[in-house]
Amino acid sequence: MIIEKMAAKTMFIIMSVFCILIGLYPFVYYLIFQQEFGLLPTKPDFIKTSIVWKIGFYLHITFGGLGLLTGWTQFIPTIRETKLKLHRQSGKIYVVSVFISSIAGIGIGIF
């Protein structure tokens, strides 16, 4: 029983760390805004020059990152049980972020 609890806690910590790291990754695109980085060099020029695609891309990575940064906190029992208002606010931010990110992702996927 103790080993199962330790394993579950370890997996939660690993998941949380990855959510935070991947959630912060989009900010690299803002720090290196003028240079092509990551996914951008693989795109054809007509897509990279499209303002609609750029808006969709940056909406997708920004709100997707925000969703990852807020989503994992929904699984913390202490927040869920003792800080219900924080839990609900975080959940609302998560739902809106994931919705915007998914719509933007569908939009940039069409290109």
Coordinates of N, CA, C and O in Angstrom, one line a residue:
M1 N 0.8 -1.2 0.0 CA 0.0 0.0 0.0 C 0.9 1.3 0.0 O 0.6 2.2 -0.7
I2 N 1.9 1.3 0.8 CA 2.8 2.4 0.9 C 3.5 2.6 -0.4 O 3.7 3.7 -0.9
I3 N 3.9 1.5 -1.1 CA 4.6 1.6 -2.3 C 3.7 2.2 -3.4 O 4.2 3.0 -4.2
E4 N 2.5 1.8 -3.4 CA 1.5 2.3 -4.4 C 1.3 3.8 -4.2 O 1.2 4.5 -5.2
K5 N 1.2 4.2 -3.0 CA 1.0 5.7 -2.7 C 2.3 6.5 -3.2 O 2.2 7.5 -3.8
M6 N 3.5 5.9 -2.9 CA 4.7 6.6 -3.3 C 4.8 6.6 -4.8 O 5.2 7.6 -5.4
A7 N 4.4 5.5 -5.5 CA 4.4 5.5 -7.0 C 3.5 6.5 -7.6 O 3.8 7.2 -8.5
A8 N 2.3 6.6 -7.0 CA 1.3 7.5 -7.5 C 1.8 9.0 -7.3 O 1.6 9.8 -8.2
K9 N 2.4 9.2 -6.1 CA 2.9 10.6 -5.9 C 4.1 10.9 -6.8 O 4.1 12.0 -7.3
T10 N 4.9 10.0 -7.0 CA 6.1 10.2 -7.9 C 5.6 10.4 -9.4 O 6.1 11.4 -10.0
M11 N 4.6 9.7 -9.8 CA 4.0 9.9 -11.2 C 3.4 11.3 -11.2 O 3.5 12.0 -12.3
F12 N 2.7 11.7 -10.2 CA 2.1 13.0 -10.2 C 3.1 14.1 -10.3 O 2.9 15.1 -11.0
I13 N 4.2 14.0 -9.5 CA 5.3 15.0 -9.6 C 5.9 15.0 -11.0 O 6.1 16.1 -11.5
I14 N 6.1 13.9 -11.6 CA 6.7 13.8 -12.9 C 5.8 14.5 -13.9 O 6.2 15.3 -14.7
M15 N 4.5 14.2 -13.8 CA 3.5 14.8 -14.7 C 3.4 16.3 -14.5 O 3.4 17.1 -15.5
S16 N 3.5 16.7 -13.3 CA 3.4 18.2 -13.0 C 4.6 18.9 -13.5 O 4.5 20.0 -14.1
V17 N 5.8 18.3 -13.3 CA 7.0 19.0 -13.9 C 7.0 19.1 -15.4 O 7.3 20.1 -16.0
F18 N 6.5 18.0 -16.1 CA 6.4 18.1 -17.5 C 5.4 19.1 -18.0 O 5.6 19.8 -18.9
C19 N 4.3 19.2 -17.3 CA 3.3 20.2 -17.6 C 3.8 21.6 -17.5 O 3.6 22.4 -18.3
I20 N 4.5 21.8 -16.4 CA 5.1 23.2 -16.2 C 6.2 23.5 -17.3 O 6.2 24.5 -17.9
L21 N 7.1 22.5 -17.6 CA 8.1 22.8 -18.6 C 7.5 22.9 -20.0 O 7.9 23.9 -20.7
I22 N 6.6 22.1 -20.3 CA 6.0 22.2 -21.7 C 5.1 23.4 -21.7 O 5.0 24.1 -22.8
G23 N 4.5 23.8 -20.6 CA 3.6 25.0 -20.6 C 4.4 26.2 -20.7 O 3.9 27.2 -21.3
L24 N 5.7 26.2 -20.2 CA 6.5 27.4 -20.4 C 7.2 27.5 -21.7 O 7.7 28.6 -22.1
Y25 N 7.3 26.4 -22.4 CA 8.0 26.3 -23.7 C 7.6 27.4 -24.7 O 8.4 27.9 -25.4
P26 N 6.3 27.7 -24.9 CA 5.9 28.7 -25.9 C 6.5 30.0 -25.7 O 6.7 30.8 -26.6
F27 N 6.9 30.4 -24.4 CA 7.5 31.7 -24.2 C 8.9 31.8 -24.9 O 9.4 32.9 -25.2
V28 N 9.5 30.7 -25.3 CA 10.7 30.7 -26.1 C 10.5 31.3 -27.4 O 11.3 32.1 -27.9
Y29 N 9.3 31.1 -28.0 CA 9.0 31.7 -29.3 C 8.8 33.2 -29.2 O 9.1 33.9 -30.1
Y30 N 8.4 33.7 -28.0 CA 8.4 35.2 -27.8 C 9.7 35.8 -27.5 O 10.0 36.9 -27.9
L31 N 10.6 35.0 -26.9 CA 11.9 35.5 -26.6 C 12.8 35.6 -27.9 O 13.6 36.4 -28.0
I32 N 12.5 34.6 -28.8 CA 13.3 34.6 -30.1 C 12.3 34.9 -31.2 O 12.2 34.2 -32.2
F33 N 11.6 36.0 -31.0 CA 10.5 36.4 -31.9 C 11.0 36.6 -33.4 O 10.3 36.3 -34.3
Q34 N 12.1 37.3 -33.6 CA 12.5 37.6 -34.9 C 13.3 36.5 -35.7 O 13.5 36.7 -36.8
Q35 N 13.6 35.5 -35.0 CA 14.3 34.4 -35.6 C 13.4 33.2 -35.8 O 12.4 33.0 -35.1
E36 N 13.7 32.3 -36.8 CA 13.0 31.1 -37.0 C 13.5 30.1 -36.0 O 14.7 29.9 -35.9
F37 N 12.6 29.4 -35.4 CA 12.9 28.5 -34.3 C 11.9 27.4 -34.2 O 10.8 27.6 -34.5
G38 N 12.4 26.2 -33.8 CA 11.5 25.1 -33.6 C 10.8 24.7 -34.9 O 11.4 24.2 -35.8
L39 N 9.5 24.8 -34.9 CA 8.6 24.4 -36.0 C 8.6 25.3 -37.2 O 8.4 24.9 -38.3
L40 N 8.9 26.6 -36.9 CA 8.8 27.6 -38.0 C 9.7 27.4 -39.2 O 9.2 27.6 -40.3
P41 N 10.9 26.9 -39.1 CA 11.7 26.7 -40.3 C 11.2 25.6 -41.2 O 11.5 25.6 -42.4
T42 N 10.3 24.8 -40.8 CA 9.8 23.7 -41.6 C 8.6 24.1 -42.4 O 8.2 23.4 -43.3
K43 N 8.1 25.3 -42.2 CA 6.9 25.8 -42.9 C 7.3 26.5 -44.2 O 8.3 27.2 -44.2
P44 N 6.5 26.4 -45.2 CA 6.8 27.1 -46.5 C 6.6 28.6 -46.3 O 5.9 29.1 -45.4
D45 N 7.2 29.4 -47.1 CA 7.2 30.9 -47.0 C 5.8 31.5 -47.0 O 5.5 32.4 -46.3
F46 N 4.9 30.9 -47.9 CA 3.6 31.5 -48.0 C 2.8 31.4 -46.7 O 2.0 32.2 -46.4
I47 N 3.1 30.4 -45.9 CA 2.5 30.2 -44.6 C 3.1 31.1 -43.6 O 2.4 31.8 -42.8
K48 N 4.4 31.2 -43.6 CA 5.1 32.1 -42.6 C 4.8 33.6 -42.8 O 4.9 34.3 -41.8
T49 N 4.4 33.9 -44.0 CA 4.1 35.4 -44.2 C 2.6 35.6 -44.0 O 2.2 36.8 -44.0
S50 N 1.8 34.6 -43.8 CA 0.4 34.8 -43.6 C 0.1 35.3 -42.1 O 0.5 34.7 -41.1
I51 N -0.5 36.5 -42.0 CA -0.8 37.1 -40.7 C -1.8 36.2 -40.0 O -1.8 36.1 -38.7
V52 N -2.8 35.6 -40.7 CA -3.8 34.8 -40.1 C -3.2 33.6 -39.5 O -3.5 33.2 -38.4
W53 N -2.2 32.9 -40.2 CA -1.6 31.8 -39.7 C -0.7 32.1 -38.4 O -0.7 31.4 -37.4
K54 N 0.0 33.2 -38.5 CA 0.8 33.7 -37.3 C -0.1 33.9 -36.1 O 0.3 33.5 -35.0
I55 N -1.2 34.6 -36.3 CA -2.1 34.8 -35.1 C -2.6 33.5 -34.6 O -2.6 33.3 -33.4
G56 N -3.0 32.6 -35.5 CA -3.5 31.3 -35.0 C -2.4 30.5 -34.3 O -2.7 29.9 -33.3
F57 N -1.2 30.6 -34.8 CA -0.1 29.8 -34.2 C 0.2 30.3 -32.8 O 0.3 29.6 -31.9
Y58 N 0.3 31.7 -32.7 CA 0.7 32.2 -31.4 C -0.5 32.1 -30.4 O -0.3 31.9 -29.2
L59 N -1.7 32.1 -30.9 CA -2.9 31.9 -30.0 C -2.8 30.4 -29.5 O -3.0 30.1 -28.3
H60 N -2.5 29.5 -30.4 CA -2.5 28.1 -30.1 C -1.4 27.8 -29.0 O -1.7 27.1 -28.1
I61 N -0.2 28.3 -29.3 CA 0.9 27.9 -28.3 C 0.7 28.7 -27.0 O 1.0 28.1 -25.9
T62 N 0.2 29.9 -27.0 CA 0.1 30.7 -25.8 C -1.0 30.0 -24.9 O -0.8 29.8 -23.7
F63 N -2.2 29.8 -25.5 CA -3.3 29.3 -24.6 C -3.1 27.8 -24.3 O -3.6 27.3 -23.3
G64 N -2.4 27.1 -25.2 CA -2.1 25.7 -24.9 C -1.1 25.6 -23.8 O -1.3 24.8 -22.9
G65 N -0.1 26.5 -23.7 CA 0.8 26.5 -22.6 C 0.1 26.9 -21.3 O 0.3 26.4 -20.3
L66 N -0.8 27.9 -21.4 CA -1.6 28.3 -20.2 C -2.4 27.2 -19.7 O -2.5 27.0 -18.5
G67 N -3.0 26.4 -20.6 CA -3.8 25.3 -20.2 C -3.0 24.2 -19.5 O -3.4 23.7 -18.5
L68 N -1.8 24.0 -20.0 CA -0.9 23.0 -19.3 C -0.4 23.6 -18.0 O -0.3 22.8 -17.0
L69 N -0.2 24.9 -17.9 CA 0.3 25.4 -16.6 C -0.8 25.4 -15.5 O -0.5 25.3 -14.4
T70 N -2.1 25.5 -15.9 CA -3.2 25.5 -15.0 C -3.8 24.2 -14.8 O -4.4 23.9 -13.7
G71 N -3.8 23.3 -15.8 CA -4.6 22.1 -15.8 C -4.1 21.1 -14.7 O -5.0 20.5 -14.0
W72 N -2.9 20.9 -14.5 CA -2.4 19.9 -13.6 C -2.8 20.2 -12.1 O -2.9 19.4 -11.3
T73 N -3.0 21.5 -11.8 CA -3.4 21.9 -10.5 C -4.8 21.4 -10.1 O -5.1 21.3 -8.9
Q74 N -5.6 21.0 -11.1 CA -6.9 20.5 -10.8 C -6.8 19.1 -10.0 O -7.8 18.7 -9.4
F75 N -5.7 18.5 -10.1 CA -5.6 17.1 -9.5 C -4.9 17.2 -8.1 O -4.7 16.1 -7.5
I76 N -4.7 18.3 -7.6 CA -4.1 18.5 -6.2 C -5.3 18.4 -5.2 O -6.1 19.3 -5.2
P77 N -5.3 17.4 -4.4 CA -6.5 17.2 -3.5 C -6.6 18.4 -2.5 O -7.8 18.8 -2.2
T78 N -5.5 18.9 -2.0 CA -5.6 20.0 -1.0 C -6.3 21.2 -1.6 O -7.2 21.8 -1.0
I79 N -6.0 21.6 -2.9 CA -6.7 22.7 -3.5 C -8.1 22.4 -3.8 O -9.0 23.2 -3.6
R80 N -8.4 21.2 -4.3 CA -9.7 20.7 -4.6 C -10.6 20.7 -3.4 O -11.8 21.0 -3.5
E81 N -10.1 20.3 -2.2 CA -10.9 20.2 -1.0 C -11.0 21.4 -0.2 O -12.0 21.7 0.4
T82 N -9.9 22.2 0.0 CA -9.9 23.3 0.9 C -10.0 24.7 0.2 O -10.5 25.6 0.9
K83 N -9.7 24.8 -1.0 CA -9.7 26.0 -1.7 C -10.6 25.9 -2.9 O -10.1 26.0 -4.1
L84 N -11.8 25.7 -2.7 CA -12.8 25.5 -3.8 C -12.9 26.6 -4.8 O -12.9 26.4 -6.0
K85 N -12.8 27.8 -4.3 CA -12.9 29.0 -5.2 C -11.7 29.0 -6.2 O -11.8 29.2 -7.4
L86 N -10.5 28.8 -5.6 CA -9.3 28.7 -6.5 C -9.4 27.6 -7.5 O -9.0 27.7 -8.6
H87 N -9.9 26.4 -7.0 CA -10.0 25.3 -7.9 C -11.0 25.6 -9.0 O -10.7 25.3 -10.2
R88 N -12.1 26.2 -8.8 CA -13.0 26.6 -9.8 C -12.5 27.6 -10.8 O -12.7 27.5 -12.0
Q89 N -11.8 28.6 -10.2 CA -11.2 29.7 -11.1 C -10.1 29.1 -12.0 O -10.1 29.4 -13.2
S90 N -9.3 28.2 -11.4 CA -8.3 27.5 -12.2 C -8.9 26.7 -13.3 O -8.4 26.6 -14.4
G91 N -10.0 26.0 -13.0 CA -10.7 25.2 -13.9 C -11.3 26.0 -15.1 O -11.3 25.6 -16.2
K92 N -11.8 27.2 -14.7 CA -12.4 28.0 -15.8 C -11.3 28.5 -16.7 O -11.5 28.6 -17.9
I93 N -10.2 28.9 -16.1 CA -9.0 29.3 -17.0 C -8.6 28.2 -17.9 O -8.3 28.4 -19.1
Y94 N -8.5 27.0 -17.3 CA -8.1 25.8 -18.1 C -9.1 25.6 -19.3 O -8.6 25.4 -20.4
V95 N -10.4 25.6 -19.0 CA -11.4 25.3 -20.0 C -11.3 26.3 -21.2 O -11.3 26.0 -22.3
V96 N -11.2 27.6 -20.8 CA -11.2 28.7 -21.8 C -9.9 28.6 -22.6 O -9.9 28.7 -23.8
S97 N -8.8 28.3 -21.9 CA -7.5 28.2 -22.6 C -7.4 27.1 -23.6 O -7.0 27.2 -24.7
V98 N -7.9 25.9 -23.2 CA -7.9 24.8 -24.0 C -8.9 25.0 -25.2 O -8.6 24.6 -26.3
F99 N -10.0 25.6 -25.0 CA -10.9 25.9 -26.1 C -10.3 26.8 -27.1 O -10.4 26.5 -28.3
I100 N -9.7 27.9 -26.7 CA -9.1 28.8 -27.6 C -7.9 28.1 -28.3 O -7.8 28.3 -29.6
S101 N -7.1 27.4 -27.6 CA -6.0 26.7 -28.2 C -6.4 25.7 -29.3 O -5.8 25.5 -30.3
S102 N -7.5 25.0 -29.0 CA -8.0 23.9 -29.9 C -8.6 24.6 -31.2 O -8.3 24.1 -32.3
I103 N -9.3 25.6 -31.0 CA -9.9 26.3 -32.2 C -8.7 26.9 -33.1 O -8.7 26.7 -34.3
A104 N -7.8 27.5 -32.4 CA -6.6 28.0 -33.2 C -5.8 26.9 -33.8 O -5.3 27.0 -34.9
G105 N -5.7 25.7 -33.1 CA -5.0 24.6 -33.7 C -5.7 24.0 -34.9 O -5.0 23.7 -35.9
I106 N -7.0 24.0 -34.9 CA -7.8 23.6 -36.0 C -7.5 24.6 -37.2 O -7.4 24.2 -38.3
G107 N -7.6 25.8 -36.8 CA -7.3 26.9 -37.9 C -6.0 26.8 -38.5 O -5.9 26.8 -39.8
I108 N -4.9 26.6 -37.8 CA -3.6 26.5 -38.4 C -3.4 25.2 -39.0 O -2.6 25.0 -40.0
G109 N -4.2 24.2 -38.6 CA -4.1 22.8 -39.3 C -4.6 22.8 -40.7 O -4.2 22.0 -41.5
I110 N -5.5 23.7 -41.0 CA -6.1 23.9 -42.3 C -5.0 24.3 -43.3 O -5.0 23.9 -44.5
F111 N -4.1 25.1 -42.8 CA -3.0 25.6 -43.7 C -2.1 24.5 -44.0 O -1.3 24.4 -44.8

